[in-house]
Amino acid sequence: MATLSAYPNTNTNTNTNFLSPTDQSNLDRESIPPMQNHPSAEPDSDANPNFHSPLLDPPDSVPPAVAPSSLLHLSFNQDHGCFAAGTDHGFRIYNCDPFREIFRRDFDRGGGIGVVEMLFRCNILALVGGGPDPQYPPNKVMIWDDHQSRCISELSFRSEVRSVRLRRDRIIVVLEQKIFVYNFVDLKLLHQIETIANPKGLCAVSQGAGSLVLVCPGLQKGQVRVEHYASKRTKFIMAHDSRIACFALSQDGQLLATASTKGTLVRIYNTIDGSLLQEV
């Protein structure tokens, strides 16, 4: 079951330190539409959205702790120009080239962030608590707006969240054996996918405008599932004999690279027809 919450829009802190001056000039281009506060129309036994309006303000940020932070999570943003690090105190954002830290936020209570997912270079992030003292429950996805320095929405589940993927129009939440696809603006549940046990939260989505392609493990060992949402087609590819260890999708969603737990080769597939193009 998933419970969705949208918090009231009470912007009292317009912190713009999340982006560098160069990044700030691109803010309008990277920002997403404001989220609407009305209920979803997709009831389901596993994900029944129910909106309410409790204002759960996150703790105020504090200066970095003296003790060194433990690294819990690393992930690139969608164009690989930045990456985010989740620690046992909060999260940090780094620019890749030139390499430099561009932002950090440390929390004063708990603070462990086990998943942090950026949305290009804008102020919106998805956070999941982690570590020995998590900032948020590990079964919740918190949508964080760093201009407001607060969470603007949340999604709650019965089990721990393994990973999150963002597009400008979608939020994808990965659990151990299920994936939920939501519309970003109103948090409406659009699709559910059953998978084989997926403790690593393997999932990849294309970033091309208007053509969502989603790749996730199938229901069999070594199988990957490709969802083409524009054409409403599903393709299953038996990529390996062993379990899938990792995969990567091209930005346009047309090429898929996979590797298995055996670890001896990488295979590259055409996602449209499932044909094997190359082995490395």
Short mmCIF file of C-alpha atoms in Angstrom, two decimals:
data_model
loop_
_atom_site.label_atom_id
_atom_site.label_comp_id
_atom_site.label_asym_id
_atom_site.label_seq_id
_atom_site.Cartn_x
_atom_site.Cartn_y
_atom_site.Cartn_z
CA MET A 1 0.00 0.00 0.00
CA ALA A 2 1.25 3.48 -0.84
CA THR A 3 0.01 6.58 0.94
CA LEU A 4 0.61 9.91 -0.78
CA SER A 5 0.78 13.27 0.94
CA ALA A 6 1.13 16.77 -0.48
CA TYR A 7 2.15 19.48 1.95
CA PRO A 8 0.79 23.02 1.85
CA ASN A 9 2.84 25.51 -0.11
CA THR A 10 4.21 27.82 2.60
CA ASN A 11 7.42 29.11 1.14
CA THR A 12 9.24 30.90 3.95
CA ASN A 13 12.78 30.22 2.82
CA THR A 14 13.89 30.96 -0.73
CA ASN A 15 17.34 29.45 -0.38
CA THR A 16 19.03 29.54 -3.79
CA ASN A 17 22.41 28.16 -2.71
CA PHE A 18 21.62 24.77 -4.23
CA LEU A 19 22.75 26.00 -7.67
CA SER A 20 25.91 27.79 -8.67
CA PRO A 21 25.54 31.16 -10.49
CA THR A 22 25.91 29.35 -13.81
CA ASP A 23 23.38 26.72 -12.80
CA GLN A 24 20.98 29.36 -11.45
CA SER A 25 20.64 30.89 -14.93
CA ASN A 26 19.18 27.57 -16.08
CA LEU A 27 16.68 27.29 -13.23
CA ASP A 28 13.58 28.11 -15.27
CA ARG A 29 14.53 25.59 -17.90
CA GLU A 30 15.12 22.82 -15.36
CA SER A 31 12.22 23.49 -12.97
CA ILE A 32 9.11 21.32 -12.99
CA PRO A 33 5.49 22.48 -12.72
CA PRO A 34 4.13 22.99 -9.17
CA MET A 35 2.52 19.93 -7.61
CA GLN A 36 -1.26 19.99 -7.24
CA ASN A 37 -3.01 19.17 -3.98
CA HIS A 38 -5.79 16.87 -5.11
CA PRO A 39 -6.22 13.11 -4.71
CA SER A 40 -5.22 10.44 -7.18
CA ALA A 41 -7.90 8.50 -9.02
CA GLU A 42 -6.05 5.18 -9.10
CA PRO A 43 -7.15 3.00 -6.15
CA ASP A 44 -5.27 -0.27 -5.81
CA SER A 45 -4.75 -2.98 -3.22
CA ASP A 46 -1.02 -2.26 -3.10
CA ALA A 47 -1.03 1.50 -3.69
CA ASN A 48 -4.11 3.46 -2.61
CA PRO A 49 -3.31 7.20 -2.69
CA ASN A 50 -4.90 9.23 0.11
CA PHE A 51 -3.99 12.89 0.33
CA HIS A 52 -3.83 14.70 3.64
CA SER A 53 -2.16 17.90 4.75
CA PRO A 54 0.03 17.42 7.82
CA LEU A 55 2.84 19.92 7.75
CA LEU A 56 5.85 17.88 8.79
CA ASP A 57 8.63 20.43 8.69
CA PRO A 58 12.07 18.81 8.46
CA PRO A 59 14.73 19.81 10.93
CA ASP A 60 16.69 22.98 10.32
CA SER A 61 20.05 22.51 8.68
CA VAL A 62 23.17 22.88 10.79
CA PRO A 63 26.86 23.34 9.98
CA PRO A 64 28.74 20.16 8.99
CA ALA A 65 29.49 17.87 11.92
CA VAL A 66 33.04 17.63 13.17
CA ALA A 67 33.06 13.84 12.92
CA PRO A 68 33.57 12.53 9.37
CA SER A 69 30.41 11.43 7.59
CA SER A 70 29.83 7.88 6.38
CA LEU A 71 28.88 7.48 2.73
CA LEU A 72 25.54 5.71 2.20
CA HIS A 73 24.64 6.44 -1.42
CA LEU A 74 25.99 7.84 -4.71
CA SER A 75 24.05 8.67 -7.88
CA PHE A 76 24.54 10.81 -10.97
CA ASN A 77 21.93 13.28 -12.16
CA GLN A 78 20.23 12.68 -15.51
CA ASP A 79 22.89 14.32 -17.73
CA HIS A 80 25.82 13.05 -15.59
CA GLY A 81 27.04 16.59 -15.02
CA CYS A 82 26.56 16.27 -11.24
CA PHE A 83 26.35 13.55 -8.65
CA ALA A 84 24.73 13.37 -5.23
CA ALA A 85 26.06 11.68 -2.10
CA GLY A 86 23.86 10.54 0.77
CA THR A 87 25.59 10.38 4.16
CA ASP A 88 24.68 9.53 7.74
CA HIS A 89 24.21 13.28 8.36
CA GLY A 90 22.48 14.50 5.18
CA PHE A 91 23.41 14.89 1.51
CA ARG A 92 25.91 16.68 -0.71
CA ILE A 93 25.90 17.71 -4.37
CA TYR A 94 29.06 17.75 -6.51
CA ASN A 95 29.84 19.11 -9.96
CA CYS A 96 31.77 16.64 -12.15
CA ASP A 97 33.85 18.88 -14.42
CA PRO A 98 35.44 20.80 -12.90
CA PHE A 99 35.08 18.67 -9.80
CA ARG A 100 33.84 20.65 -6.80
CA GLU A 101 31.26 20.49 -4.06
CA ILE A 102 28.43 22.89 -4.90
CA PHE A 103 26.05 22.26 -2.03
CA ARG A 104 25.57 20.31 1.18
CA ARG A 105 22.81 19.97 3.75
CA ASP A 106 23.37 18.34 7.12
CA PHE A 107 20.48 17.60 9.47
CA ASP A 108 20.61 17.94 13.25
CA ARG A 109 18.36 14.98 14.17
CA GLY A 110 19.27 11.61 12.73
CA GLY A 111 20.20 12.76 9.27
CA GLY A 112 20.93 9.49 7.48
CA ILE A 113 20.01 9.65 3.76
CA GLY A 114 20.14 6.26 2.05
CA VAL A 115 18.86 7.44 -1.35
CA VAL A 116 19.18 10.89 -2.91
CA GLU A 117 18.03 11.37 -6.51
CA MET A 118 18.54 14.65 -8.35
CA LEU A 119 16.31 16.12 -11.08
CA PHE A 120 18.92 17.51 -13.49
CA ARG A 121 20.23 20.66 -11.75
CA CYS A 122 17.02 22.04 -10.28
CA ASN A 123 16.05 22.41 -6.62
CA ILE A 124 13.91 19.25 -6.48
CA LEU A 125 15.33 16.02 -5.04
CA ALA A 126 13.91 12.69 -3.89
CA LEU A 127 15.19 11.54 -0.48
CA VAL A 128 14.89 8.23 1.39
CA GLY A 129 16.19 7.76 4.91
CA GLY A 130 18.99 5.28 5.55
CA GLY A 131 21.86 4.28 7.79
CA PRO A 132 21.77 3.57 11.54
CA ASP A 133 19.91 6.82 12.32
CA PRO A 134 17.76 7.68 9.27
CA GLN A 135 16.37 11.17 8.75
CA TYR A 136 13.16 9.70 7.30
CA PRO A 137 11.60 6.22 7.47
CA PRO A 138 13.17 3.91 4.83
CA ASN A 139 9.69 3.08 3.49
CA LYS A 140 9.00 6.71 2.49
CA VAL A 141 10.05 8.81 -0.49
CA MET A 142 10.31 12.48 0.47
CA ILE A 143 10.17 15.06 -2.33
CA TRP A 144 12.48 17.83 -1.13
CA ASP A 145 12.42 21.41 -2.46
CA ASP A 146 15.68 23.05 -1.46
CA HIS A 147 14.43 26.55 -2.31
CA GLN A 148 11.88 26.07 0.49
CA SER A 149 14.27 23.94 2.59
CA ARG A 150 11.47 21.47 3.24
CA CYS A 151 9.61 18.45 1.95
CA ILE A 152 6.69 19.30 -0.33
CA SER A 153 5.31 15.78 -0.74
CA GLU A 154 5.81 12.18 0.34
CA LEU A 155 4.95 8.64 -0.72
CA SER A 156 4.68 5.88 1.88
CA PHE A 157 4.92 2.12 1.25
CA ARG A 158 4.58 -1.11 3.17
CA SER A 159 8.20 -2.11 2.54
CA GLU A 160 11.56 -0.38 2.20
CA VAL A 161 12.26 1.72 -0.86
CA ARG A 162 15.25 0.36 -2.79
CA SER A 163 15.71 3.21 -5.26
CA VAL A 164 14.03 6.17 -6.93
CA ARG A 165 14.27 7.47 -10.50
CA LEU A 166 13.11 10.93 -11.61
CA ARG A 167 12.09 12.52 -14.86
CA ARG A 168 10.55 15.94 -15.31
CA ASP A 169 7.17 14.24 -15.71
CA ARG A 170 7.49 11.01 -13.68
CA ILE A 171 8.53 9.61 -10.31
CA ILE A 172 9.52 5.92 -10.32
CA VAL A 173 9.76 4.14 -6.97
CA VAL A 174 11.44 0.73 -6.78
CA LEU A 175 10.63 -1.75 -3.99
CA GLU A 176 11.99 -5.26 -3.49
CA GLN A 177 9.55 -6.89 -5.93
CA LYS A 178 7.44 -4.06 -7.32
CA ILE A 179 7.85 -0.77 -9.17
CA PHE A 180 5.39 2.15 -9.06
CA VAL A 181 5.23 4.87 -11.72
CA TYR A 182 3.64 8.20 -10.72
CA ASN A 183 2.82 11.41 -12.51
CA PHE A 184 5.08 14.11 -11.05
CA VAL A 185 2.64 17.01 -10.89
CA ASP A 186 -0.31 15.39 -9.09
CA LEU A 187 1.27 12.12 -7.81
CA LYS A 188 -1.30 10.04 -9.65
CA LEU A 189 -0.39 6.36 -9.84
CA LEU A 190 0.03 5.43 -13.52
CA HIS A 191 1.50 1.94 -13.55
CA GLN A 192 2.66 -0.96 -11.37
CA ILE A 193 5.21 -3.59 -12.38
CA GLU A 194 5.97 -6.91 -10.67
CA THR A 195 9.63 -7.98 -10.70
CA ILE A 196 11.85 -10.77 -9.45
CA ALA A 197 13.57 -10.03 -6.12
CA ASN A 198 15.43 -6.77 -6.72
CA PRO A 199 17.36 -5.83 -3.55
CA LYS A 200 19.63 -3.41 -5.44
CA GLY A 201 16.65 -1.47 -6.79
CA LEU A 202 17.77 -1.89 -10.41
CA CYS A 203 15.81 0.40 -12.73
CA ALA A 204 16.65 2.75 -15.60
CA VAL A 205 14.54 5.32 -17.44
CA SER A 206 15.13 7.32 -20.60
CA GLN A 207 15.28 11.11 -20.41
CA GLY A 208 14.13 12.03 -23.92
CA ALA A 209 11.18 14.41 -23.97
CA GLY A 210 7.85 12.67 -24.53
CA SER A 211 9.20 9.13 -24.95
CA LEU A 212 9.46 7.27 -21.66
CA VAL A 213 11.29 3.95 -21.77
CA LEU A 214 11.66 2.05 -18.50
CA VAL A 215 13.90 -0.97 -17.93
CA CYS A 216 13.72 -3.23 -14.89
CA PRO A 217 14.30 -6.89 -13.97
CA GLY A 218 11.69 -9.31 -15.28
CA LEU A 219 10.12 -12.19 -13.41
CA GLN A 220 12.84 -14.70 -14.32
CA LYS A 221 16.52 -14.94 -13.49
CA GLY A 222 18.59 -13.11 -16.13
CA GLN A 223 15.55 -11.45 -17.72
CA VAL A 224 15.01 -7.73 -18.24
CA ARG A 225 11.70 -6.04 -18.96
CA VAL A 226 11.47 -3.00 -21.27
CA GLU A 227 8.39 -0.78 -21.12
CA HIS A 228 7.82 1.52 -24.12
CA TYR A 229 5.14 3.86 -22.79
CA ALA A 230 4.73 5.92 -25.97
CA SER A 231 3.82 2.86 -28.06
CA LYS A 232 2.35 0.93 -25.09
CA ARG A 233 4.57 -2.07 -25.78
CA THR A 234 6.38 -4.39 -23.37
CA LYS A 235 9.50 -6.31 -24.42
CA PHE A 236 11.14 -9.11 -22.42
CA ILE A 237 14.80 -9.88 -23.10
CA MET A 238 16.59 -12.97 -21.76
CA ALA A 239 19.87 -11.13 -21.34
CA HIS A 240 21.89 -13.62 -19.26
CA ASP A 241 21.83 -17.09 -17.74
CA SER A 242 22.82 -15.68 -14.34
CA ARG A 243 21.06 -12.99 -12.34
CA ILE A 244 21.24 -9.42 -13.60
CA ALA A 245 23.89 -7.46 -11.68
CA CYS A 246 23.44 -4.07 -13.38
CA PHE A 247 22.27 -2.38 -16.56
CA ALA A 248 22.38 1.04 -18.19
CA LEU A 249 20.04 2.70 -20.68
CA SER A 250 20.94 5.30 -23.30
CA GLN A 251 19.36 8.74 -22.96
CA ASP A 252 16.95 8.08 -25.84
CA GLY A 253 16.04 4.63 -24.50
CA GLN A 254 17.08 2.76 -27.65
CA LEU A 255 20.19 0.95 -26.34
CA LEU A 256 20.53 -1.19 -23.24
CA ALA A 257 23.79 -2.52 -21.74
CA THR A 258 23.54 -5.40 -19.26
CA ALA A 259 25.89 -7.40 -17.03
CA SER A 260 25.24 -10.48 -14.89
CA THR A 261 26.53 -11.67 -11.54
CA LYS A 262 28.97 -13.90 -13.40
CA GLY A 263 30.73 -10.73 -14.47
CA THR A 264 32.52 -11.92 -17.62
CA LEU A 265 30.86 -9.82 -20.30
CA VAL A 266 28.61 -6.87 -21.12
CA ARG A 267 25.85 -7.27 -23.68
CA ILE A 268 24.27 -4.43 -25.63
CA TYR A 269 20.68 -4.78 -26.87
CA ASN A 270 18.28 -2.90 -29.09
CA THR A 271 15.36 -2.15 -26.78
CA ILE A 272 12.81 -1.95 -29.60
CA ASP A 273 13.15 -5.49 -30.97
CA GLY A 274 15.32 -7.02 -28.22
CA SER A 275 18.11 -7.99 -30.63
CA LEU A 276 21.66 -8.47 -29.33
CA LEU A 277 23.92 -5.89 -30.98
CA GLN A 278 27.28 -6.56 -29.35
CA GLU A 279 29.11 -8.42 -26.61
CA VAL A 280 32.09 -6.90 -24.81
#
